[in-house]
Structure formats: structure tokens, C-alpha cells
Coordinates of C-alpha atoms and ligand atoms in Angstrom, one line a residue:
M1 CA 16.0 -18.4 14.8
L2 CA 14.1 -20.8 12.6
A3 CA 17.4 -22.3 11.4
R4 CA 18.2 -23.3 15.0
A5 CA 14.8 -24.9 15.4
R6 CA 15.4 -26.9 12.3
E7 CA 18.9 -28.1 13.4
R8 CA 19.0 -31.9 12.6
G9 CA 19.7 -34.3 15.4
R10 CA 19.5 -31.7 18.2
L11 CA 18.0 -32.9 21.5
W12 CA 16.5 -29.9 23.4
D13 CA 15.9 -30.0 27.1
F14 CA 12.6 -28.3 26.7
L15 CA 10.1 -28.0 23.8
V16 CA 7.6 -25.4 24.8
I17 CA 4.4 -25.2 22.7
G18 CA 2.7 -21.8 22.6
G19 CA 4.1 -18.2 22.5
G20 CA 1.7 -16.4 24.8
A21 CA 2.4 -15.2 28.4
T22 CA 2.6 -18.8 29.7
G23 CA 4.9 -20.3 27.1
L24 CA 7.2 -17.3 26.9
G25 CA 7.3 -17.2 30.7
I26 CA 8.4 -20.8 30.7
A27 CA 11.0 -20.2 28.0
V28 CA 12.5 -17.4 30.0
D29 CA 12.5 -19.4 33.2
A30 CA 13.9 -22.6 31.8
A31 CA 16.6 -20.8 29.7
S32 CA 17.6 -18.7 32.7
R33 CA 18.1 -21.9 34.7
G34 CA 20.6 -23.0 32.0
H35 CA 18.4 -25.5 30.2
S36 CA 18.2 -25.6 26.4
V37 CA 14.8 -24.4 25.1
L38 CA 12.9 -24.5 21.8
L39 CA 9.6 -22.6 21.8
A40 CA 7.2 -23.2 18.9
E41 CA 4.3 -20.9 18.3
R42 CA 1.9 -21.6 15.4
G43 CA 1.2 -17.9 14.8
D44 CA 2.8 -14.8 16.2
F45 CA 3.9 -14.2 19.8
A46 CA 0.8 -13.2 21.9
Q47 CA -1.5 -13.8 18.9
G48 CA -4.0 -15.6 21.2
T49 CA -5.4 -14.3 24.5
S50 CA -2.2 -12.6 25.6
S51 CA -2.7 -9.6 23.4
R52 CA -6.4 -9.3 24.2
S53 CA -6.4 -8.6 28.0
T54 CA -7.7 -5.6 29.9
K55 CA -3.9 -4.7 30.3
L56 CA -4.0 -4.7 34.1
I57 CA -1.4 -6.2 36.4
H58 CA -3.6 -6.7 39.5
G59 CA -4.2 -8.7 42.6
G60 CA -7.8 -9.3 41.5
V61 CA -10.1 -7.2 43.8
R62 CA -12.9 -9.6 42.9
Y63 CA -11.2 -12.5 44.6
L64 CA -11.3 -10.6 47.8
R65 CA -15.1 -10.7 47.6
Q66 CA -14.9 -14.4 47.1
G67 CA -12.7 -14.7 50.2
N68 CA -9.7 -16.2 48.2
V69 CA -7.1 -14.3 50.1
A70 CA -4.1 -16.6 49.2
L71 CA -4.7 -15.9 45.5
V72 CA -4.8 -12.2 46.0
I73 CA -1.6 -12.2 48.0
E74 CA 0.2 -14.2 45.4
A75 CA -0.9 -11.9 42.6
L76 CA -0.1 -8.8 44.5
K77 CA 3.5 -10.1 45.0
E78 CA 3.8 -10.9 41.3
R79 CA 2.4 -7.4 40.6
G80 CA 5.3 -5.9 42.7
L81 CA 7.9 -8.1 41.0
L82 CA 6.8 -7.1 37.6
R83 CA 6.8 -3.4 38.3
R84 CA 10.4 -3.8 39.5
N85 CA 11.6 -6.1 36.7
A86 CA 9.8 -4.7 33.6
P87 CA 9.8 -0.9 33.8
P88 CA 8.6 1.1 31.8
L89 CA 6.1 -1.5 30.4
V90 CA 4.5 -2.1 33.8
H91 CA 3.5 1.0 35.7
D92 CA 1.1 2.3 38.4
R93 CA -2.4 3.4 37.6
A94 CA -4.8 5.2 40.0
F95 CA -8.4 3.8 40.0
I96 CA -11.5 5.4 41.5
V97 CA -14.6 3.4 42.6
P98 CA -17.3 6.1 42.4
S99 CA -20.1 5.9 44.9
Y100 CA -23.7 6.7 44.2
A101 CA -25.2 5.0 47.2
W102 CA -24.5 5.8 50.9
W103 CA -23.0 2.4 51.7
E104 CA -20.6 2.1 48.8
S105 CA -17.7 4.3 50.0
P106 CA -17.4 2.6 53.4
F107 CA -18.0 -0.9 51.9
Y108 CA -15.4 -0.6 49.1
G109 CA -13.1 1.5 51.3
I110 CA -12.7 -1.4 53.8
G111 CA -12.2 -3.9 51.0
L112 CA -9.5 -1.8 49.4
K113 CA -7.8 -1.1 52.7
L114 CA -7.5 -4.9 53.0
Y115 CA -6.1 -5.0 49.5
D116 CA -3.4 -2.5 50.6
L117 CA -2.7 -4.6 53.6
L118 CA -2.3 -7.8 51.7
A119 CA 0.1 -6.1 49.2
G120 CA 2.5 -5.5 52.2
E121 CA 6.0 -4.5 51.0
Y122 CA 4.8 -4.9 47.3
G123 CA 2.1 -2.1 47.8
F124 CA 1.6 0.6 45.1
G125 CA 0.2 3.3 47.4
A126 CA -2.5 3.6 50.0
S127 CA -6.2 3.7 49.1
S128 CA -8.2 6.7 50.3
H129 CA -11.7 8.1 50.4
L130 CA -12.4 11.0 48.1
A131 CA -15.0 13.7 48.4
V132 CA -17.2 14.5 45.3
D133 CA -15.1 17.5 44.2
E134 CA -11.9 15.3 44.4
V135 CA -13.5 12.6 42.3
V136 CA -14.6 15.2 39.7
A137 CA -11.1 16.8 39.7
A138 CA -9.6 13.4 38.9
I139 CA -12.3 12.3 36.4
P140 CA -13.8 15.5 34.9
T141 CA -16.2 13.4 32.7
I142 CA -17.7 11.4 35.5
E143 CA -21.6 11.4 35.9
T144 CA -22.2 13.8 38.8
D145 CA -25.9 13.2 39.2
G146 CA -26.2 11.4 42.6
L147 CA -22.4 11.2 43.0
R148 CA -21.5 10.9 46.7
G149 CA -17.7 10.5 46.5
G150 CA -15.4 7.6 45.8
T151 CA -12.5 5.4 46.8
R152 CA -9.1 5.7 45.1
Y153 CA -6.7 2.8 45.0
F154 CA -3.7 1.8 42.9
D155 CA -3.0 -1.1 40.6
G156 CA -0.6 -1.9 37.7
Q157 CA -1.1 -1.4 34.0
F158 CA 0.9 -2.6 31.0
D159 CA 1.0 -3.3 27.3
D160 CA 0.3 -7.0 27.1
A161 CA 1.7 -7.8 23.6
R162 CA 4.7 -5.6 24.2
L163 CA 5.5 -7.5 27.4
A164 CA 5.2 -10.7 25.4
I165 CA 7.8 -9.4 22.9
A166 CA 10.0 -8.3 25.8
L167 CA 9.8 -11.8 27.2
A168 CA 10.7 -13.2 23.8
R169 CA 13.7 -10.9 23.7
T170 CA 14.7 -11.9 27.2
A171 CA 14.4 -15.6 26.4
A172 CA 16.5 -15.2 23.2
S173 CA 19.1 -13.3 25.2
K174 CA 19.3 -16.5 27.4
D175 CA 19.9 -18.6 24.3
A176 CA 16.4 -20.0 23.9
A177 CA 15.4 -20.7 20.2
L178 CA 12.0 -19.2 19.3
A179 CA 10.1 -20.3 16.2
T180 CA 6.9 -18.4 15.2
Y181 CA 4.5 -19.6 12.5
C182 CA 5.5 -23.1 13.4
G183 CA 2.7 -25.1 15.0
V184 CA 2.8 -28.5 16.6
V185 CA 0.7 -30.9 14.5
A186 CA 1.8 -34.3 16.0
F187 CA 3.9 -35.8 18.8
R188 CA 6.8 -38.2 18.5
K189 CA 7.0 -40.8 21.3
A190 CA 9.6 -43.2 22.6
G191 CA 8.4 -46.0 24.9
G192 CA 5.0 -44.3 25.1
Q193 CA 6.6 -41.1 26.4
V194 CA 6.3 -37.8 24.4
R195 CA 9.9 -37.0 23.3
G196 CA 9.4 -34.6 20.4
A197 CA 6.9 -33.2 17.9
V198 CA 6.3 -32.6 14.2
L199 CA 6.2 -28.8 13.5
R200 CA 4.4 -27.3 10.4
D201 CA 6.2 -24.3 9.1
A202 CA 3.4 -22.0 7.8
E203 CA 5.7 -19.9 5.7
R204 CA 7.6 -22.6 3.9
G205 CA 4.6 -25.0 3.9
D206 CA 6.6 -28.0 5.0
E207 CA 7.0 -30.0 8.2
F208 CA 10.0 -31.0 10.3
E209 CA 10.7 -33.0 13.5
V210 CA 12.2 -31.8 16.8
A211 CA 13.2 -33.9 19.8
A212 CA 13.1 -32.9 23.5
R213 CA 13.5 -34.4 26.9
V214 CA 10.2 -32.8 28.1
V215 CA 7.4 -31.2 26.2
V216 CA 5.3 -28.5 27.8
N217 CA 1.8 -27.7 26.4
A218 CA 1.4 -24.0 27.1
T219 CA -1.3 -23.3 24.5
G220 CA -3.9 -21.6 26.9
A221 CA -7.4 -21.9 25.7
F222 CA -6.2 -24.2 22.9
C223 CA -4.6 -26.7 25.2
D224 CA -7.2 -29.4 24.8
D225 CA -6.6 -29.6 21.0
V226 CA -2.9 -30.2 21.7
R227 CA -3.7 -32.7 24.5
R228 CA -5.8 -34.6 21.9
L229 CA -2.7 -34.9 19.6
D230 CA -1.3 -37.0 22.5
D231 CA -4.5 -38.8 23.5
V232 CA -7.5 -38.6 21.1
N233 CA -9.8 -39.4 24.0
A234 CA -8.5 -36.8 26.4
D235 CA -11.4 -35.1 28.3
P236 CA -11.4 -31.3 27.9
I237 CA -10.2 -29.2 30.8
I238 CA -11.0 -25.8 29.4
A239 CA -14.3 -24.1 29.8
P240 CA -13.8 -21.2 27.3
S241 CA -15.3 -17.8 28.1
Q242 CA -15.1 -14.7 25.9
G243 CA -14.3 -11.2 27.1
T244 CA -14.7 -8.1 24.9
H245 CA -13.2 -4.6 25.2
L246 CA -14.1 -1.3 23.4
V247 CA -11.6 1.4 22.7
L248 CA -12.8 5.0 22.9
P249 CA -11.1 8.4 22.2
R250 CA -9.3 9.8 25.2
D251 CA -11.7 12.7 25.7
F252 CA -14.2 10.3 27.3
L253 CA -11.8 9.9 30.2
P254 CA -9.2 12.7 29.9
G255 CA -7.4 12.5 33.3
E256 CA -4.8 9.9 34.4
T257 CA -7.3 8.1 36.6
A258 CA -9.3 5.0 35.7
I259 CA -12.9 4.1 36.7
M260 CA -13.6 0.8 38.4
V261 CA -17.2 -0.4 38.5
P262 CA -17.2 -3.1 41.2
H263 CA -20.6 -4.7 40.4
T264 CA -22.2 -4.7 37.0
D265 CA -25.7 -6.0 36.2
D266 CA -24.2 -9.4 35.5
G267 CA -22.2 -9.4 38.8
R268 CA -18.7 -8.6 37.3
V269 CA -16.2 -5.8 37.7
M270 CA -15.8 -3.4 34.8
F271 CA -13.0 -0.9 34.0
A272 CA -12.6 2.2 31.9
V273 CA -8.9 2.8 31.8
P274 CA -6.7 5.4 30.0
W275 CA -4.2 3.5 27.7
L276 CA -1.8 4.7 25.0
G277 CA -3.9 7.9 24.4
R278 CA -7.2 6.1 24.3
V279 CA -9.7 4.6 26.8
V280 CA -10.1 0.8 27.1
V281 CA -13.6 -0.2 28.4
G282 CA -14.1 -3.8 29.5
T283 CA -14.8 -6.6 29.9
T284 CA -17.6 -9.1 29.5
D285 CA -17.8 -12.8 30.3
I286 CA -19.8 -15.1 28.1
A287 CA -19.4 -18.8 27.7
V288 CA -18.5 -19.8 24.1
P289 CA -18.8 -23.2 22.5
R290 CA -15.5 -23.1 20.5
V291 CA -12.1 -21.5 21.0
E292 CA -11.4 -19.3 17.9
T293 CA -8.1 -17.8 17.0
E294 CA -9.8 -14.5 16.1
P295 CA -12.9 -14.3 18.3
R296 CA -15.4 -11.5 17.4
P297 CA -17.1 -9.2 19.8
Q298 CA -20.8 -10.0 19.9
A299 CA -23.6 -7.3 19.6
A300 CA -24.9 -8.1 23.1
E301 CA -21.4 -7.5 24.6
I302 CA -21.0 -4.2 22.8
D303 CA -24.4 -3.0 24.0
F304 CA -23.7 -4.1 27.5
L305 CA -20.3 -2.3 27.7
L306 CA -21.7 0.9 26.3
E307 CA -24.8 0.8 28.5
T308 CA -22.7 0.2 31.7
A309 CA -20.0 2.7 30.8
N310 CA -22.6 5.4 30.0
R311 CA -24.0 5.2 33.6
Y312 CA -20.7 6.6 34.8
L313 CA -19.9 9.0 31.9
A314 CA -21.5 12.5 31.7
R315 CA -21.3 12.4 27.9
P316 CA -22.6 9.0 26.7
A317 CA -20.5 7.0 24.2
G318 CA -22.1 5.4 21.2
V319 CA -21.0 2.8 18.6
A320 CA -19.9 5.5 16.3
D321 CA -17.3 6.6 18.9
V322 CA -15.7 3.2 19.2
R323 CA -12.2 3.2 17.6
S324 CA -11.7 -0.5 17.9
A325 CA -13.3 -3.5 19.6
F326 CA -11.4 -6.7 20.5
A327 CA -12.2 -10.0 22.1
G328 CA -10.2 -12.7 23.9
I329 CA -10.9 -16.2 25.2
R330 CA -10.1 -16.9 28.9
P331 CA -8.3 -20.2 29.4
L332 CA -10.5 -21.1 32.3
V333 CA -9.8 -24.5 33.7
S334 CA -12.9 -26.4 34.8
A335 CA -13.1 -27.8 38.3
Q336 CA -12.8 -31.2 36.8
G337 CA -9.6 -30.4 34.9
R338 CA -8.1 -28.6 37.9
G339 CA -7.9 -31.7 40.2
T340 CA -7.7 -31.5 43.9
A341 CA -4.0 -30.4 44.2
S342 CA -4.5 -27.0 42.6
L343 CA -8.0 -26.0 43.8
S344 CA -6.6 -22.9 45.5
R345 CA -4.8 -21.8 42.3
E346 CA -6.1 -20.0 39.2
H347 CA -3.9 -22.2 37.1
A348 CA -3.6 -26.0 36.7
L349 CA -0.6 -28.2 36.0
L350 CA -1.4 -31.6 34.5
V351 CA 1.0 -34.4 33.7
D352 CA -0.4 -37.1 31.4
P353 CA 0.2 -40.4 33.3
H354 CA 1.0 -42.3 30.1
S355 CA 2.9 -39.9 27.9
G356 CA 4.4 -37.5 30.4
L357 CA 3.1 -34.5 28.4
L358 CA 3.0 -31.5 30.8
T359 CA 0.0 -29.1 30.3
I360 CA -0.2 -25.8 32.1
A361 CA -3.3 -23.6 31.7
G362 CA -5.4 -20.9 33.4
G363 CA -4.0 -18.2 35.5
K364 CA -3.6 -14.6 34.4
W365 CA -0.9 -12.4 32.8
T366 CA -0.1 -11.0 36.3
T367 CA 0.9 -14.4 37.5
Y368 CA 2.7 -15.7 34.4
R369 CA 6.1 -15.8 36.2
R370 CA 4.8 -17.9 39.1
M371 CA 3.1 -20.2 36.6
A372 CA 6.3 -20.6 34.7
E373 CA 8.2 -21.4 37.9
D374 CA 5.7 -24.1 38.9
A375 CA 5.9 -25.6 35.4
V376 CA 9.7 -25.6 35.1
D377 CA 10.0 -27.2 38.6
V378 CA 7.9 -30.1 37.5
A379 CA 9.3 -30.3 34.0
Q380 CA 12.9 -30.6 35.2
T381 CA 12.0 -33.7 37.2
L382 CA 10.0 -35.2 34.3
A383 CA 13.0 -34.6 32.0
G384 CA 15.5 -36.0 34.5
L385 CA 17.4 -32.7 34.4
P386 CA 19.3 -31.3 37.4
A387 CA 16.8 -29.5 39.8
R388 CA 18.1 -25.9 39.4
P389 CA 16.4 -23.1 41.3
C390 CA 14.3 -20.5 39.6
V391 CA 16.0 -17.1 39.2
T392 CA 13.2 -15.0 37.5
A393 CA 12.0 -13.1 40.7
D394 CA 15.1 -11.0 40.3
L395 CA 15.5 -11.1 36.5
T396 CA 15.2 -7.9 34.6
I397 CA 13.0 -8.2 31.5
D398 CA 14.5 -6.6 28.3
C399 CA 12.0 -3.9 27.5
T400 CA 13.9 -2.1 24.7
A401 CA 12.0 -1.4 21.5
P402 CA 12.7 0.1 18.1
A403 CA 12.7 3.9 18.3
G404 CA 10.0 6.0 16.5
G405 CA 10.1 9.0 14.1
E406 CA 7.6 10.8 11.8
P407 CA 4.3 8.9 12.2
L408 CA 2.8 7.1 9.2
H409 CA -0.7 8.3 10.2
A410 CA -1.7 11.3 12.3
A411 CA -3.9 9.1 14.6
L412 CA -1.3 6.4 15.2
P413 CA 2.1 6.2 17.0
L414 CA 3.9 4.2 14.3
A415 CA 6.9 5.3 12.2
A416 CA 8.6 3.6 9.2
A417 CA 11.8 3.1 11.3
Q418 CA 9.8 1.1 13.8
V419 CA 8.3 -1.1 11.1
R420 CA 11.8 -2.0 9.9
G421 CA 13.0 -2.5 13.5
Y422 CA 10.1 -4.9 14.3
C423 CA 11.1 -7.0 11.3
R424 CA 14.9 -6.9 12.1
E425 CA 14.8 -7.2 15.9
E426 CA 11.4 -8.7 16.9
M427 CA 10.6 -11.4 14.4
A428 CA 7.6 -9.6 12.8
R429 CA 6.6 -11.6 9.7
R430 CA 3.2 -10.4 8.8
V431 CA 1.4 -7.0 8.6
E432 CA -0.8 -7.9 11.5
D433 CA 2.3 -8.7 13.6
V434 CA 3.3 -5.1 13.2
L435 CA -0.1 -3.4 13.4
S436 CA -1.6 -5.5 16.1
R437 CA 1.1 -6.6 18.4
R438 CA 4.5 -4.9 17.9
S439 CA 2.6 -1.6 17.7
R440 CA -1.0 -1.5 19.0
C441 CA -2.4 0.4 16.0
L442 CA -5.2 -2.1 15.3
L443 CA -6.5 -1.7 18.9
L444 CA -6.0 2.1 19.0
D445 CA -7.8 2.8 15.7
A446 CA -8.8 0.0 13.4
R447 CA -9.8 2.2 10.5
A448 CA -6.5 4.2 10.6
A449 CA -4.6 0.9 10.9
R450 CA -6.3 -0.3 7.7
E451 CA -5.4 2.9 5.9
I452 CA -1.6 2.4 6.6
A453 CA -1.6 -1.3 5.9
P454 CA -0.3 -0.9 2.2
T455 CA 2.6 1.3 3.4
V456 CA 3.5 -1.1 6.2
A457 CA 3.3 -4.0 3.8
R458 CA 5.7 -2.3 1.4
L459 CA 8.2 -1.5 4.2
M460 CA 8.0 -5.1 5.5
A461 CA 8.4 -6.5 2.0
D462 CA 11.7 -4.6 1.6
E463 CA 13.0 -6.0 4.9
L464 CA 11.8 -9.5 4.4
G465 CA 12.6 -9.8 0.7
R466 CA 9.0 -10.3 -0.4
G467 CA 7.4 -9.3 -3.7
D468 CA 4.2 -7.6 -5.0
E469 CA 2.1 -10.8 -4.6
W470 CA 2.9 -11.0 -0.9
I471 CA 2.2 -7.3 -0.4
S472 CA -1.2 -7.6 -2.0
A473 CA -2.1 -10.8 -0.1
E474 CA -1.0 -9.2 3.2
V475 CA -3.0 -6.0 2.6
T476 CA -6.1 -8.0 1.7
A477 CA -5.8 -10.2 4.8
F478 CA -5.1 -7.3 7.2
K479 CA -8.1 -5.3 5.8
A480 CA -10.4 -8.3 6.4
L481 CA -9.0 -8.7 10.0
A482 CA -9.4 -5.0 10.8
A483 CA -13.0 -4.9 9.6
G484 CA -13.8 -7.1 12.6
Y485 CA -12.4 -4.5 15.0
D486 CA -14.0 -1.5 13.3
I487 CA -17.5 -2.0 14.7
A488 CA -18.4 1.6 13.7
G489 CA -17.5 1.0 10.1
P490 CA -19.9 0.5 7.2
G491 CA -21.8 -2.8 7.4
S492 CA -20.7 -3.4 11.0
H493 CA -22.8 -4.0 14.1
N494 CA -24.9 -0.9 14.9
P495 CA -27.3 -1.4 17.8
Ligands
FAD1 C1 -11.0 -10.6 28.2 C2 -9.8 -10.9 29.0 C3 -9.2 -10.0 29.8 C4 -8.1 -10.3 30.6 N1 -7.5 -9.3 31.3 C5 -6.4 -9.6 32.1 C6 -5.8 -8.6 32.9 O1 -6.2 -7.4 32.8 N2 -4.7 -8.9 33.6 C7 -4.3 -10.2 33.7 O2 -3.3 -10.5 34.5 N3 -4.8 -11.2 32.9 C8 -5.9 -10.9 32.1 N4 -6.4 -11.9 31.4 C9 -5.9 -13.2 31.4 C10 -4.6 -13.4 30.5 O3 -4.8 -12.6 29.3 C11 -4.4 -14.8 30.1 O4 -4.5 -15.6 31.3 C12 -3.1 -15.1 29.4 O5 -2.9 -14.2 28.4 C13 -3.1 -16.5 28.9 O6 -1.8 -16.7 28.2 P1 -1.5 -18.1 27.6 O7 -0.1 -18.1 27.1 O8 -1.8 -19.2 28.5 O9 -2.5 -18.3 26.4 P2 -2.4 -17.6 24.9 O10 -2.0 -16.2 25.0 O11 -3.7 -17.9 24.2 O12 -1.3 -18.4 24.2 C14 -1.4 -19.7 23.7 C15 -0.6 -19.7 22.4 O13 -0.6 -21.1 21.9 C16 -0.6 -21.0 20.5 N5 -0.9 -22.3 20.0 C17 -2.1 -23.0 20.0 N6 -2.0 -24.2 19.4 C18 -0.7 -24.4 19.1 C19 0.0 -25.4 18.4 N7 -0.6 -26.5 18.1 N8 1.3 -25.2 18.2 C20 2.0 -24.1 18.6 N9 1.3 -23.1 19.2 C21 0.0 -23.2 19.4 C22 -1.6 -19.9 20.2 O14 -1.4 -19.4 18.9 C23 -1.3 -18.9 21.3 O15 -0.4 -17.9 20.8 C24 -7.5 -11.6 30.5 C25 -8.1 -12.6 29.7 C26 -9.2 -12.2 28.9 C27 -9.8 -13.2 28.0

């Protein structure tokens, strides 16, 4: 793949910067319209926000409360398309909104009936009122003191990093060239227009130039840094906000049904959702001054999540129960950055009037396909390419993955054959690529993931032709990374 990116004298139709949901979606869209595409990601696929979501494919119940019906309809349609185009990665999940006050069941019941209605032909199943015993049957660990019943509804759930890899596979099958560990460090212009970039190859430690008819900045929360490579005075459009999740053992929520808390003390929604044999609890929303590649959960977020979850769980969870904690930065576009044209959208498209650099940011995983369609429609015109129609609404996403075998650790679903397969078929280059994003071991059990890091490093070294020095550096780096996820570990946060 990297060899194709380095081809001298090649003029790509598209250079896409960023290998998260947005950039990969654009690569799939543009390549499937028949354009030539090079995608450059400075780390691994989905290393940014796209591996750190709540793992829901949803219409956004909270937008209903804000009266933003158009947004909900669009997201519900995308939810339906994704379930059709990306099985088994995207599937249905039942949620219950438990009621402890007399007004909650009718109030949320009506809201969720509207949600059903808006989904129309893309619906996942009708919402319904449940009596106390039905709620307890679905969620045996629910706090029963004061419980009056609940409302059940259906949404989508997925594995975010695996969907990113599936999109990368799909883009590659459409002949897109994908280069990971290659970050854009400068632009190349002709007549003031951005017509290429300088890429730094983190593995070789050198730089090379690429040329393209149009350059799309799809770097999410990092997009202002890239815009400043084009115009040092560019005003920021991102108002970064951090969200944290805690991962608990499955016995805190043993059934197949998730809990949805519609109104936390800080006015947000919160979820406790069964996922890959664990329970994901999240999320928070705190403004942060800087966009970090590896954001850390803050003590106040951890306290808030445990406190809120424990109001709904009969057996309270403590820090010692947390198997992993992860944080992500929302690429929220400020009202100023959004402009008037896209006020009704969650995402913004911005064309620099001088250089023609196209930036797309905001939105959510659920709507990545629609964002890509919007971006490619504009980019085709900017590039002077033929205006070909989008075909992704009916495009099947390649969800194959390397098969398993004997697990390397009793607590983790990862086998040696998979580690090899991730290197051979899915461009895994570092231990964290395998343990955090090809498999989700780091999120499922940070301490167990740390324990198998040396074995994984040796298997990868065999595949990638690396030596002892690489193994030792990778194990040290992964252990340091995992310590940030293992909040129950020695020396970690303990409220
Ligand atoms: C806490 C939280 C929970 C969420 N939950 C959900 C959910 O349940 N459902 C949902 O639909 N959405 C959810 N979202 C939203 C969703 O995760 C994001 O909208 C989406 O992942 C953003 O993708 P992106 O590709 O724009 O950004 P990113 O995933 O951050 O990708 C940007 C990429 O650009 C790369 N990059 C940066 N600079 C450069 C450079 N100079 N050169 C090359 N590459 C570069 C980065 O390494 C990164 O990989 C959630 C978000 C958060 C924060």
C-alpha cells in the first residue's frame, strides 16, 4: 500500500487526510464512484475519536427533545442503511428507559413512539411500555427500589474500530491506496490552490510528496491544525469536548438489554450497554482546552459515571470493578465554524476561498456515509472531475475478519492466528493496532491486554520482519498506554 502512495509523478483525483470514520467513508465513496484516491493517516485507522465512541448507531433520541426532527430522520435512515450494508458488525440492541417517577413512562413512551414513527421503513422494532416484572426479567440487576416500569425501544450497536477496518478493506477493494503512519505535515500549492501535500512516514522517518486534484481534510477534532498548515491565521472551527466510558464485567448487566438514562444531573443521556462480553457505561461531556491524541479520563468523569450508573444498578460498581476506561474528543463544530448553510446539520463542510482546501468535520459515526456523500459531491466539482452519482447507499461493506483459535489469555478473545491475520490483511503495524483496534482487548480488559503484549509483539515481529529492539520498544510503549486505561491498577485514580 505504502509503495503505491510513494509512486513518483502520480496525480491522484483525491487526497483524503485522516483515517477515521469520516476519511474512510470519503475514500469508500470517492473510490466507488471511480475516482482515484489516496488516504493518508498519521497513526492507525480509527486511532482518533472513531475507536472511542459509545458504539451506538442511533438517531439521537436527545435531538428529539431539542426538536431537531430533520436530524433524527436523517440519522435513522443511515442507521437502517448501515444495518443492511454492514452485518454482522451493526446489529439491533434493545434499550429500556426505567421509570422511577409516575410521569416518566408516559413522557418517554410518547417520545419513543415518535422515534419509531420517524424511522418509518428503516425502523428496528416498535417501542413499548413494560411493567416492573418485565423490566426486571430483561435487566435482573436493575435497582428495584421505587421502580414503576419502563419503556423499551430499539437502536443499533456496533464495533466502531472494526467498522473502520471494514471500510478500509472496502476502499482498498475499490482500488483506493491507504497509507497509515503517514501524516500530512505541509501542503503543496499551484497558483494558490492546494494541489498536494508533504507526508511524513513515521516508520521510515522520511518525507515524500504527493499530488492531487482535490485535498480533503477529514481529521475530525484535529482539523484546525491541518487548516493552519494551509493558512496560519485560520480561525478555529472546533470546540473540543471530551467523553469518557467505563467498561465493567458483564455480571453488572447480564441480559441482552441496555439501560438508557434520559436525563443525568448534567442534563445528558447516559447508557449502560452490553458489548463484547462486557458492559460499556458512558458518557460524559466536558470542554477541553486541547485536542490530545490519547485523551485521559478525568477523576471527576469517573466519579460521575459510577455515581450515575449506581443509581440504576442493585449492586453498585466501584473503581476496582472497572476493566478499562477510555476517552474520546468530539469534533464539535462551533456555531461560528458551521456557517449559515449547514446550521441544520451536525456536520460542516468548509471550502477555503483562497486555497480550495475542503474541510469536513462534526457529525457522528452513524451519519459517516451521508457526510462522505456530501463531501465527495463538493470535492468532485472543486477538482473539475465528472459529477458521478454516489453509490454507497447500496454498497455492501466488507466485514470479513481473520478467524480465531485458542485464546492467548482466558479473559480476552484474541488468538495467535488473528494477530498474524491483522498484520497480513489489515495493515496492523504496532502492538496497539492489534490490541486496541483490530481486536478490542485494551478496551475489554486493560490489565489482561498488558499481560499479552510481549506475546503479541513477538508474533507481530515475525510477520513484519522486526527484531528484539522493536519488540522491547513496542512492549514498553503499549504498557505505558494501557496504564492509562487501567484505572483500577496500582497508582491509578481511586476516588
Ligand atoms: C465520547 C464519544 C462518544 C461517541 N459516541 C458515538 C456513538 O455512540 N454513535 C455515533 O454515531 N457517534 C458517536 N460519537 C461520534 C463519533 O465517534 C465521531 O463523530 C467520529 O468518530 C469522528 O470521526 P472523524 O473521522 O471525523 O474523526 P477521527 O476519528 O478523530 O479521525 C481523524 C483522524 O485524522 C488523523 N489525523 C490528524 N491529523 C492528521 C494529519 N496531519 N495527517 C494525517 N492524519 C491526521 C487522526 O490520527 C485521526 O485518526 C462519539 C464521540 C465521542 C467523543
